[in-house]
């Protein structure tokens, strides 16, 4: 167990629409990802997570699937997937793919059948309920993208449930046939050689058997997303979900050393339950604690300490700074702290997940109103939930479309793309890309960072300092979360990596001076 490859992995999320276009249609594709494998290997990550590339009407950009065992033509074909997978493996990279089990597209043949009539043999593969006595929806549950989670289906006179868009009907995981069919889809990709899955909205898979109303959230204000009006007591995170997760895990275990990651937005105590009793659940329930962290040393220290002390024995920790649903880290904490965040992510205990483009320090890329793509932003336009600004194309070089495509990309590039791009930043020893590269390669060869334990050090209000130790090797991270220079009485050591790339090799003798927004990695002396 402790030997599993993924315990040492660094995951890199690729949003295929936005990574590299190979056929000039302005949308990224799998052949594009294949062409950039050398970059990923150079950068120093070892596991690629591909967001969905399945056939889809793209109402939610691929999270509305019409066929779990194929590739949408916009992204390529099964042949282009196989080529990508083979070449990734040749370069020592693992490939984890997205799996979207909670809902299909309304255009999935299963749903088309299910909607035929109440008597259809796939009726129970989805969640159909009679109208309430007044003809309205069966209960008060809300869609994540605003509005009721129930849509009335005229022809069969019932409502169907959708946790997301009306075009994304929820599957019924209580139905054994639906479950078996989904397990077969997992096997389809496992046989092809994928190294694992990132499972979409894992905590949503089972709903209350009697569909009780959710209670109101007393803290909701009309500046918050509509979904937060209610507390999701009955619509998600039901006890039976753990049986479903264990079932998926058993399918993976048929194939040996494959990785199961769960996307789960829950408070810590409930999140860790997804490791499963006896660790028979997800290997890595995504830890999103840093996504909402107040960005100061004390708050972040508390988050890490709470997480460390809540993890079940033997469970593998993991950390995430950004993803395709949330504002980018540089948008949240600013350019200088984005470097500190990179150092944090890559020196914590457990598996880090990077989001493509964060290594360039990409921040919020404004998307003009009339170019909005995200369905959530369209349904709740005025509260800033739009995800497009964090999904813009990867920037490779200084050419017209940044080397992403030969035609105008589906979302805009950042205004500074002629300088904020891989080819320029690779040459610049002070760039954030160089910092990521340095951190990733340093981490690799440092046993205490890859597998050592973690201990918080006292360093005042502005500095987060901790020690990682494996055997005789000790590594310390000291991160200044403030914009003020500060002094910390550090152990005698040597600076191995600094956020601005200008202090490597410096000796530290008791007093470490950290500049504003500066972080350093220290190696204890005497090694
Ligand atoms: C979570 C995905 O990350 C997000 O992009 C998507 O909209 C929802 N699940 C629905 O599948
Ligand atoms: Mg393309």
Coordinates of C-alpha atoms and ligand atoms in Angstrom, one line a residue:
X1 CA 0.0 0.0 0.0
X2 CA 2.6 2.5 1.0
X3 CA 4.4 1.7 -2.2
X4 CA 1.6 2.8 -4.5
X5 CA 3.0 5.2 -7.2
X6 CA 0.4 7.8 -6.6
X7 CA 1.6 8.5 -3.0
X8 CA 4.6 10.3 -4.6
X9 CA 2.6 11.8 -7.5
X10 CA 2.3 15.4 -8.5
X11 CA -1.0 15.8 -10.3
X12 CA -1.4 18.5 -13.1
X13 CA -5.0 19.3 -14.2
X14 CA -5.4 19.8 -17.9
X15 CA -8.6 21.4 -19.1
X16 CA -8.5 20.0 -22.6
X17 CA -10.5 22.8 -24.2
X18 CA -7.8 25.2 -23.1
X19 CA -4.5 23.5 -23.2
X20 CA -3.4 23.2 -26.9
X21 CA -5.4 23.2 -30.1
X22 CA -4.0 21.1 -32.9
X23 CA -6.6 21.5 -35.6
X24 CA -7.1 25.2 -35.7
X25 CA -10.7 25.3 -34.5
X26 CA -9.8 27.5 -31.5
X27 CA -10.6 24.7 -29.0
X28 CA -7.9 22.5 -27.4
X29 CA -7.9 18.8 -28.1
X30 CA -6.2 15.5 -27.2
X31 CA -3.7 15.7 -30.0
X32 CA -2.8 19.1 -28.6
X33 CA -2.2 17.6 -25.2
X34 CA 0.0 14.9 -26.8
X35 CA 2.2 17.5 -28.4
X36 CA 2.8 19.2 -25.1
X37 CA 3.8 16.1 -23.1
X38 CA 7.4 17.1 -23.3
X39 CA 6.6 20.3 -21.6
X40 CA 4.9 18.5 -18.8
X41 CA 7.8 16.1 -18.4
X42 CA 10.2 19.1 -18.4
X43 CA 8.1 21.0 -15.8
X44 CA 8.4 18.0 -13.4
X45 CA 4.9 16.8 -12.9
X46 CA 4.2 13.1 -13.2
X47 CA 0.4 12.6 -13.4
X48 CA -2.0 14.4 -15.8
X49 CA -5.6 14.7 -14.9
X50 CA -7.7 15.3 -18.1
X51 CA -11.0 17.0 -17.6
X52 CA -13.8 15.4 -19.6
X53 CA -13.3 14.7 -23.3
X54 CA -16.4 12.5 -23.8
X55 CA -19.0 13.0 -26.5
X56 CA -21.2 15.9 -25.2
X57 CA -23.5 18.7 -26.3
X58 CA -21.1 20.8 -24.2
X59 CA -23.9 22.5 -22.2
X60 CA -21.5 22.2 -19.2
X61 CA -18.4 21.8 -21.4
X62 CA -18.2 18.0 -21.2
X63 CA -19.7 17.4 -17.8
X64 CA -22.8 16.4 -19.7
X65 CA -21.9 13.1 -21.3
X66 CA -23.7 11.3 -24.0
X67 CA -21.3 8.3 -24.2
X68 CA -19.0 7.2 -21.5
X69 CA -16.9 5.1 -23.8
X70 CA -15.9 7.5 -26.5
X71 CA -14.2 10.8 -27.4
X72 CA -16.0 13.9 -28.6
X73 CA -14.9 14.7 -32.2
X74 CA -14.0 18.2 -31.0
X75 CA -11.3 16.6 -28.8
X76 CA -10.3 13.8 -31.2
X77 CA -11.1 10.1 -31.3
X78 CA -10.3 7.0 -29.3
X79 CA -7.2 6.6 -31.5
X80 CA -6.0 10.1 -30.5
X81 CA -6.7 9.1 -26.8
X82 CA -4.7 5.9 -27.2
X83 CA -1.8 7.8 -28.8
X84 CA -1.8 10.3 -26.0
X85 CA -1.9 7.6 -23.3
X86 CA 0.9 5.5 -24.9
X87 CA 3.2 8.4 -25.3
X88 CA 2.5 9.8 -21.9
X89 CA 3.4 6.4 -20.5
X90 CA 6.6 6.3 -22.6
X91 CA 7.6 9.6 -21.0
X92 CA 6.9 8.3 -17.5
X93 CA 3.7 10.2 -17.1
X94 CA 0.5 8.7 -15.6
X95 CA -2.9 9.7 -17.0
X96 CA -6.0 10.1 -14.8
X97 CA -9.3 10.8 -16.5
X98 CA -12.4 12.5 -15.4
X99 CA -15.4 10.3 -14.7
X100 CA -18.8 11.9 -14.4
X101 CA -21.1 9.4 -12.7
X102 CA -23.7 11.7 -11.0
X103 CA -25.4 12.8 -14.2
X104 CA -25.4 12.2 -17.9
X105 CA -26.5 14.6 -20.7
X106 CA -30.2 14.8 -21.4
X107 CA -29.1 13.5 -24.9
X108 CA -27.6 10.3 -23.5
X109 CA -29.4 7.3 -25.0
X110 CA -30.1 6.1 -21.5
X111 CA -32.0 9.2 -20.6
X112 CA -33.8 9.3 -24.0
X113 CA -35.1 5.8 -23.1
X114 CA -35.8 6.6 -19.5
X115 CA -37.9 9.6 -20.7
X116 CA -40.0 7.4 -23.1
X117 CA -42.6 6.4 -20.5
X118 CA -43.0 5.5 -16.9
X119 CA -42.9 1.8 -17.9
X120 CA -39.6 2.0 -19.7
X121 CA -37.0 -0.4 -18.4
X122 CA -34.5 2.4 -17.9
X123 CA -37.1 4.6 -16.1
X124 CA -35.5 3.9 -12.8
X125 CA -32.0 4.7 -14.0
X126 CA -32.8 8.3 -13.4
X127 CA -34.6 10.1 -10.6
X128 CA -38.3 10.6 -11.5
X129 CA -40.9 11.8 -9.0
X130 CA -44.5 12.7 -9.1
X131 CA -45.4 16.4 -8.8
X132 CA -46.2 17.8 -5.4
X133 CA -50.0 18.0 -4.7
X134 CA -50.1 21.6 -6.1
X135 CA -48.4 20.4 -9.3
X136 CA -45.0 21.9 -8.3
X137 CA -41.7 20.2 -7.9
X138 CA -41.5 17.2 -5.6
X139 CA -39.4 19.0 -3.0
X140 CA -37.5 22.2 -2.5
X141 CA -34.1 21.0 -3.7
X142 CA -32.0 23.5 -5.7
X143 CA -29.8 23.2 -8.7
X144 CA -26.1 24.2 -8.2
X145 CA -26.5 26.5 -11.2
X146 CA -29.6 28.2 -9.8
X147 CA -33.3 27.5 -9.8
X148 CA -35.2 24.3 -8.9
X149 CA -33.3 21.0 -9.2
X150 CA -36.5 19.5 -10.8
X151 CA -37.7 19.8 -14.3
X152 CA -41.1 18.7 -15.4
X153 CA -41.4 16.3 -18.3
X154 CA -44.7 16.9 -20.0
X155 CA -45.0 13.6 -21.8
X156 CA -44.6 11.3 -18.8
X157 CA -46.1 13.7 -16.3
X158 CA -43.2 13.5 -13.8
X159 CA -40.3 15.6 -12.7
X160 CA -36.7 14.5 -13.1
X161 CA -33.9 15.6 -10.7
X162 CA -30.8 17.4 -11.8
X163 CA -28.2 18.7 -9.3
X164 CA -26.8 20.8 -12.1
X165 CA -28.4 22.0 -15.4
X166 CA -31.8 20.7 -16.6
X167 CA -29.7 19.2 -19.4
X168 CA -27.8 17.1 -16.8
X169 CA -30.3 14.6 -15.3
X170 CA -29.0 12.7 -12.3
X171 CA -28.4 9.0 -12.6
X172 CA -30.0 6.8 -9.9
X173 CA -27.1 5.0 -8.2
X174 CA -29.5 3.0 -6.1
X175 CA -30.4 1.1 -9.3
X176 CA -28.2 -2.0 -9.7
X177 CA -28.4 -2.0 -13.5
X178 CA -27.4 1.6 -13.8
X179 CA -24.5 1.0 -11.4
X180 CA -23.3 -2.0 -13.4
X181 CA -23.4 -0.1 -16.6
X182 CA -21.3 2.7 -15.0
X183 CA -18.8 0.1 -13.7
X184 CA -18.5 -1.2 -17.2
X185 CA -17.6 2.3 -18.4
X186 CA -14.8 2.4 -15.8
X187 CA -13.5 -1.0 -17.0
X188 CA -13.6 0.2 -20.6
X189 CA -10.9 2.9 -19.7
X190 CA -9.0 0.7 -17.2
X191 CA -8.6 -1.9 -20.0
X192 CA -7.3 0.8 -22.3
X193 CA -4.7 1.6 -19.6
X194 CA -5.7 4.7 -17.8
X195 CA -4.0 5.1 -14.4
X196 CA -7.1 6.3 -12.6
X197 CA -10.1 8.6 -12.3
X198 CA -11.1 11.9 -10.9
X199 CA -14.7 11.3 -10.0
X200 CA -17.0 14.3 -10.5
X201 CA -19.1 15.4 -7.5
X202 CA -18.6 12.2 -5.6
X203 CA -20.5 13.3 -2.6
X204 CA -23.7 13.8 -4.7
X205 CA -24.1 10.3 -5.9
X206 CA -26.8 9.2 -3.5
X207 CA -29.8 11.2 -2.3
X208 CA -32.2 10.8 0.6
X209 CA -34.5 7.8 -0.1
X210 CA -37.6 9.7 0.9
X211 CA -36.6 13.1 -0.7
X212 CA -37.1 15.2 2.4
X213 CA -37.0 19.0 2.0
X214 CA -33.6 20.6 2.7
X215 CA -33.7 23.1 5.6
X216 CA -33.0 26.8 5.0
X217 CA -29.5 28.2 5.5
X218 CA -29.8 31.1 8.0
X219 CA -26.6 32.6 6.7
X220 CA -27.6 33.0 3.1
X221 CA -27.7 36.5 1.5
X222 CA -28.9 37.4 -2.0
X223 CA -25.3 38.0 -3.0
X224 CA -24.6 34.3 -2.5
X225 CA -25.3 31.6 -5.1
X226 CA -28.9 30.4 -5.0
X227 CA -27.8 26.8 -4.2
X228 CA -26.7 28.1 -0.8
X229 CA -30.2 29.2 0.2
X230 CA -30.7 25.7 1.6
X231 CA -28.4 23.4 3.6
X232 CA -27.9 20.2 1.5
X233 CA -28.8 17.9 4.3
X234 CA -30.8 15.4 2.2
X235 CA -29.7 16.0 -1.3
X236 CA -26.0 15.0 -0.9
X237 CA -23.5 13.2 1.3
X238 CA -25.9 10.4 2.4
X239 CA -24.5 7.5 4.3
X240 CA -25.2 5.1 1.4
X241 CA -22.8 7.0 -0.8
X242 CA -19.9 5.2 0.8
X243 CA -21.1 1.9 -0.5
X244 CA -21.2 3.4 -4.0
X245 CA -17.6 4.7 -3.7
X246 CA -16.4 1.3 -2.3
X247 CA -18.0 -0.3 -5.4
X248 CA -16.0 1.9 -7.7
X249 CA -12.9 1.2 -5.8
X250 CA -13.5 -2.5 -6.1
X251 CA -13.6 -2.1 -9.9
X252 CA -10.3 -0.2 -9.9
X253 CA -8.8 -2.9 -7.6
X254 CA -9.6 -5.5 -10.2
X255 CA -6.9 -3.8 -12.3
X256 CA -4.2 -3.3 -9.7
X257 CA -2.4 -0.1 -9.0
X258 CA -5.0 2.5 -10.2
X259 CA -5.9 5.8 -8.5
X260 CA -9.3 6.9 -7.4
X261 CA -9.7 10.7 -6.7
X262 CA -13.0 12.1 -5.5
X263 CA -14.2 15.6 -6.0
X264 CA -15.8 16.4 -2.7
X265 CA -16.7 19.8 -1.3
X266 CA -17.5 19.1 2.4
X267 CA -16.4 20.1 5.8
X268 CA -13.3 18.3 6.9
X269 CA -14.9 15.8 9.2
X270 CA -17.2 14.6 6.5
X271 CA -14.6 14.8 3.8
X272 CA -12.3 12.3 5.4
X273 CA -15.1 9.7 5.6
X274 CA -14.6 9.3 1.8
X275 CA -11.3 7.5 2.4
X276 CA -13.7 4.7 3.5
X277 CA -13.7 2.4 6.5
X278 CA -10.5 0.5 6.3
X279 CA -9.4 2.9 3.5
X280 CA -11.7 1.1 1.0
X281 CA -13.0 4.3 -0.5
X282 CA -11.3 7.0 -2.6
X283 CA -7.5 7.0 -2.4
X284 CA -7.6 10.8 -2.5
X285 CA -10.7 12.7 -1.5
X286 CA -9.7 16.1 -2.9
X287 CA -8.7 18.4 -0.1
X288 CA -10.1 21.9 -1.1
X289 CA -9.4 23.6 2.2
X290 CA -6.9 26.0 0.6
X291 CA -9.4 27.1 -2.0
X292 CA -11.3 29.2 0.5
X293 CA -8.5 29.9 3.0
X294 CA -8.1 33.3 4.4
X295 CA -4.6 34.1 3.2
X296 CA -2.6 34.7 6.3
X297 CA 0.0 32.6 8.1
X298 CA -2.1 31.8 11.1
X299 CA -5.2 30.8 9.2
X300 CA -3.2 28.6 6.8
X301 CA -1.3 27.0 9.6
X302 CA -4.5 26.1 11.3
X303 CA -6.0 24.6 8.2
X304 CA -2.9 22.4 7.7
X305 CA -2.8 21.3 11.3
X306 CA -6.5 20.5 11.4
X307 CA -6.2 18.5 8.2
X308 CA -3.2 16.6 9.5
X309 CA -4.8 15.7 12.7
X310 CA -8.2 14.7 11.2
X311 CA -6.8 12.3 8.5
X312 CA -7.4 8.7 9.3
X313 CA -4.4 6.6 10.0
X314 CA -2.6 5.6 6.8
X315 CA -4.6 7.9 4.6
X316 CA -2.7 9.8 2.0
X317 CA -3.0 13.6 2.3
X318 CA -3.4 15.9 -0.8
X319 CA -3.6 19.6 -1.5
X320 CA -5.3 21.7 -4.2
X321 CA -4.7 25.4 -4.9
X322 CA -7.0 26.0 -7.9
X323 CA -9.1 24.1 -10.4
X324 CA -11.4 24.8 -13.4
X325 CA -14.3 25.8 -11.1
X326 CA -12.6 28.3 -8.8
X327 CA -10.8 31.6 -9.3
X328 CA -7.1 31.1 -10.0
X329 CA -4.7 31.3 -7.1
X330 CA -3.0 34.4 -8.5
X331 CA -6.4 36.0 -8.8
X332 CA -7.1 35.3 -5.1
X333 CA -3.8 36.2 -3.5
X334 CA -2.0 38.3 -6.0
X335 CA 1.2 37.8 -8.1
X336 CA 3.7 37.9 -5.2
X337 CA 1.8 35.5 -2.9
X338 CA 1.1 33.2 -5.8
X339 CA 4.8 32.3 -5.5
X340 CA 4.5 31.7 -1.8
X341 CA 1.4 29.5 -2.6
X342 CA 3.5 27.5 -5.1
X343 CA 6.1 26.8 -2.4
X344 CA 3.4 25.9 0.1
X345 CA 1.7 23.5 -2.3
X346 CA 4.9 21.7 -3.2
X347 CA 6.3 21.4 0.3
X348 CA 3.2 20.1 2.2
X349 CA 2.8 16.5 3.0
X350 CA 1.0 14.4 0.4
X351 CA -0.1 14.7 -3.2
X352 CA -0.2 18.2 -4.7
X353 CA -2.6 19.1 -7.6
X354 CA -1.6 22.0 -9.9
X355 CA -3.9 23.6 -12.3
X356 CA -2.6 24.3 -15.8
X357 CA -1.6 28.0 -16.2
X358 CA -1.0 28.6 -12.5
X359 CA 2.7 28.0 -13.3
X360 CA 2.6 31.1 -15.5
X361 CA 0.9 33.1 -12.7
X362 CA -2.2 33.4 -14.8
X363 CA -4.7 35.5 -12.9
X364 CA -8.3 36.5 -13.6
X365 CA -8.7 36.9 -17.3
X366 CA -11.6 39.3 -18.0
X367 CA -14.2 37.8 -20.4
X368 CA -16.4 40.3 -22.0
X369 CA -20.1 39.8 -21.1
X370 CA -21.1 38.9 -24.6
X371 CA -18.5 36.2 -24.7
X372 CA -19.6 34.4 -21.6
X373 CA -19.5 30.6 -22.0
X374 CA -20.1 29.2 -18.6
X375 CA -23.7 28.1 -18.1
X376 CA -23.6 29.0 -14.4
X377 CA -22.5 32.6 -15.2
X378 CA -25.4 32.8 -17.7
X379 CA -28.0 31.6 -15.1
X380 CA -26.7 33.7 -12.2
X381 CA -25.0 36.6 -14.0
X382 CA -24.6 39.2 -11.3
X383 CA -22.8 37.4 -8.4
X384 CA -19.4 36.7 -9.9
X385 CA -19.7 32.9 -10.0
X386 CA -18.5 32.8 -13.6
X387 CA -15.8 30.2 -14.2
X388 CA -14.6 31.4 -17.7
X389 CA -11.9 33.7 -16.3
X390 CA -10.0 30.7 -14.9
X391 CA -10.4 28.5 -18.0
X392 CA -8.7 30.7 -20.6
X393 CA -6.1 29.2 -23.0
X394 CA -2.6 28.1 -21.9
X395 CA -0.1 30.6 -23.3
X396 CA 2.9 29.0 -25.0
X397 CA 4.7 31.8 -26.9
X398 CA 4.5 35.3 -28.1
X399 CA 2.6 34.6 -31.4
X400 CA -0.8 36.0 -32.2
X401 CA -2.8 33.3 -30.3
X402 CA 0.0 32.5 -27.9
X403 CA 0.8 29.2 -29.6
X404 CA -2.5 27.8 -28.4
X405 CA -4.2 27.9 -31.7
X406 CA -4.0 29.2 -35.2
X407 CA -7.4 30.9 -34.9
X408 CA -9.2 32.9 -32.3
X409 CA -9.5 30.8 -29.1
X410 CA -12.9 30.0 -27.5
X411 CA -12.0 32.2 -24.6
X412 CA -9.7 35.2 -24.6
X413 CA -6.0 35.2 -23.8
X414 CA -4.7 37.3 -20.9
X415 CA -3.7 40.9 -22.0
X416 CA 0.0 40.2 -21.2
X417 CA 0.2 37.0 -23.2
X418 CA 3.1 38.2 -25.2
X419 CA 5.3 38.1 -22.1
X420 CA 3.3 35.8 -19.9
X421 CA 4.0 32.6 -21.8
X422 CA 6.0 29.4 -21.5
X423 CA 8.7 30.3 -24.0
X424 CA 9.5 33.7 -22.5
X425 CA 9.2 32.6 -18.9
X426 CA 11.4 29.6 -19.3
X427 CA 14.3 31.8 -20.2
X428 CA 13.7 34.1 -17.2
X429 CA 15.4 32.8 -14.0
X430 CA 13.2 35.0 -11.9
X431 CA 9.8 33.9 -13.4
X432 CA 7.2 32.0 -11.5
X433 CA 7.5 29.3 -14.2
X434 CA 11.2 28.9 -13.3
X435 CA 10.1 28.7 -9.6
X436 CA 7.6 26.0 -10.3
X437 CA 10.1 24.1 -12.3
X438 CA 12.7 24.4 -9.6
X439 CA 10.3 23.4 -6.8
X440 CA 9.0 20.4 -8.7
X441 CA 12.5 19.1 -9.4
X442 CA 13.8 19.8 -5.9
X443 CA 10.8 18.1 -4.3
X444 CA 11.4 15.0 -6.4
X445 CA 14.9 14.4 -5.0
X446 CA 14.1 15.3 -1.4
X447 CA 12.8 12.3 0.5
X448 CA 11.6 14.5 3.4
X449 CA 9.4 16.4 1.0
X450 CA 8.0 13.5 -0.8
X451 CA 7.4 11.2 2.2
X452 CA 8.5 12.9 5.4
X453 CA 6.3 13.9 8.3
X454 CA 5.1 17.4 9.0
X455 CA 5.6 19.6 12.0
X456 CA 4.6 23.2 12.5
X457 CA 7.2 25.6 13.8
X458 CA 6.5 28.8 15.8
X459 CA 7.3 31.8 13.6
X460 CA 5.0 34.6 14.6
X461 CA 1.9 36.1 12.9
X462 CA 3.2 36.7 9.5
X463 CA 5.4 33.7 8.8
X464 CA 4.3 30.1 8.3
X465 CA 7.1 27.8 9.0
X466 CA 7.2 24.0 9.2
X467 CA 9.6 21.2 9.1
X468 CA 9.5 18.1 7.0
X469 CA 11.6 15.2 8.1
X470 CA 12.5 11.7 6.8
X471 CA 15.2 9.8 8.6
X472 CA 18.1 12.2 9.0
X473 CA 16.9 14.6 6.3
X474 CA 15.2 17.7 7.4
X475 CA 13.7 20.4 5.2
X476 CA 12.1 23.6 6.4
X477 CA 9.7 25.9 4.6
X478 CA 9.5 29.5 5.9
X479 CA 6.8 31.5 4.1
X480 CA 6.2 35.2 4.6
X481 CA 2.5 35.8 4.0
X482 CA 2.9 39.6 4.6
X483 CA 4.1 42.5 2.5
X484 CA 6.6 43.5 5.2
X485 CA 10.2 42.2 5.6
X486 CA 10.5 40.1 8.7
X487 CA 13.1 38.3 10.8
X488 CA 12.8 34.8 12.1
X489 CA 15.2 32.9 14.4
X490 CA 15.7 29.9 12.1
X491 CA 17.9 26.9 12.8
X492 CA 21.3 26.9 11.2
X493 CA 20.7 26.0 7.6
X494 CA 21.2 26.7 4.0
X495 CA 18.7 28.1 1.5
X496 CA 17.9 25.6 -1.2
X497 CA 15.1 27.4 -3.0
X498 CA 13.7 30.9 -2.7
X499 CA 10.6 32.3 -4.3
X500 CA 12.5 35.0 -6.2
X501 CA 15.3 32.6 -7.2
X502 CA 18.0 34.9 -5.9
X503 CA 19.0 33.4 -2.5
X504 CA 19.9 29.8 -3.3
X505 CA 23.0 28.6 -1.4
X506 CA 22.9 31.4 1.2
X507 CA 23.8 30.3 4.7
X508 CA 21.4 31.0 7.5
X509 CA 22.9 31.4 11.0
X510 CA 20.1 31.8 13.6
X511 CA 18.5 34.8 12.0
X512 CA 16.6 34.4 8.7
X513 CA 15.6 37.7 7.1
X514 CA 12.6 37.2 4.8
X515 CA 11.7 39.9 2.3
X516 CA 8.1 41.0 1.7
X517 CA 6.1 38.1 0.2
X518 CA 9.1 35.9 0.3
X519 CA 9.4 32.2 1.0
X520 CA 12.4 30.0 1.3
X521 CA 13.1 26.3 1.6
X522 CA 15.9 25.5 4.1
X523 CA 18.1 22.5 4.4
X524 CA 19.3 21.9 7.9
X525 CA 23.0 22.0 8.4
X526 CA 25.0 19.0 9.1
X527 CA 23.6 16.9 6.3
Ligands
LIG1 C1 -17.9 19.6 -11.0 C2 -17.1 20.0 -12.2 O1 -15.8 20.3 -11.8 C3 -17.8 21.2 -12.7 O2 -17.0 21.9 -13.7 C4 -19.1 20.8 -13.3 O3 -19.8 21.9 -13.7 C5 -20.0 20.1 -12.2 N1 -19.2 19.2 -11.4 C6 -21.1 19.3 -12.8 O4 -20.6 18.2 -13.4
LIG2 MG1 -9.0 21.8 -31.7

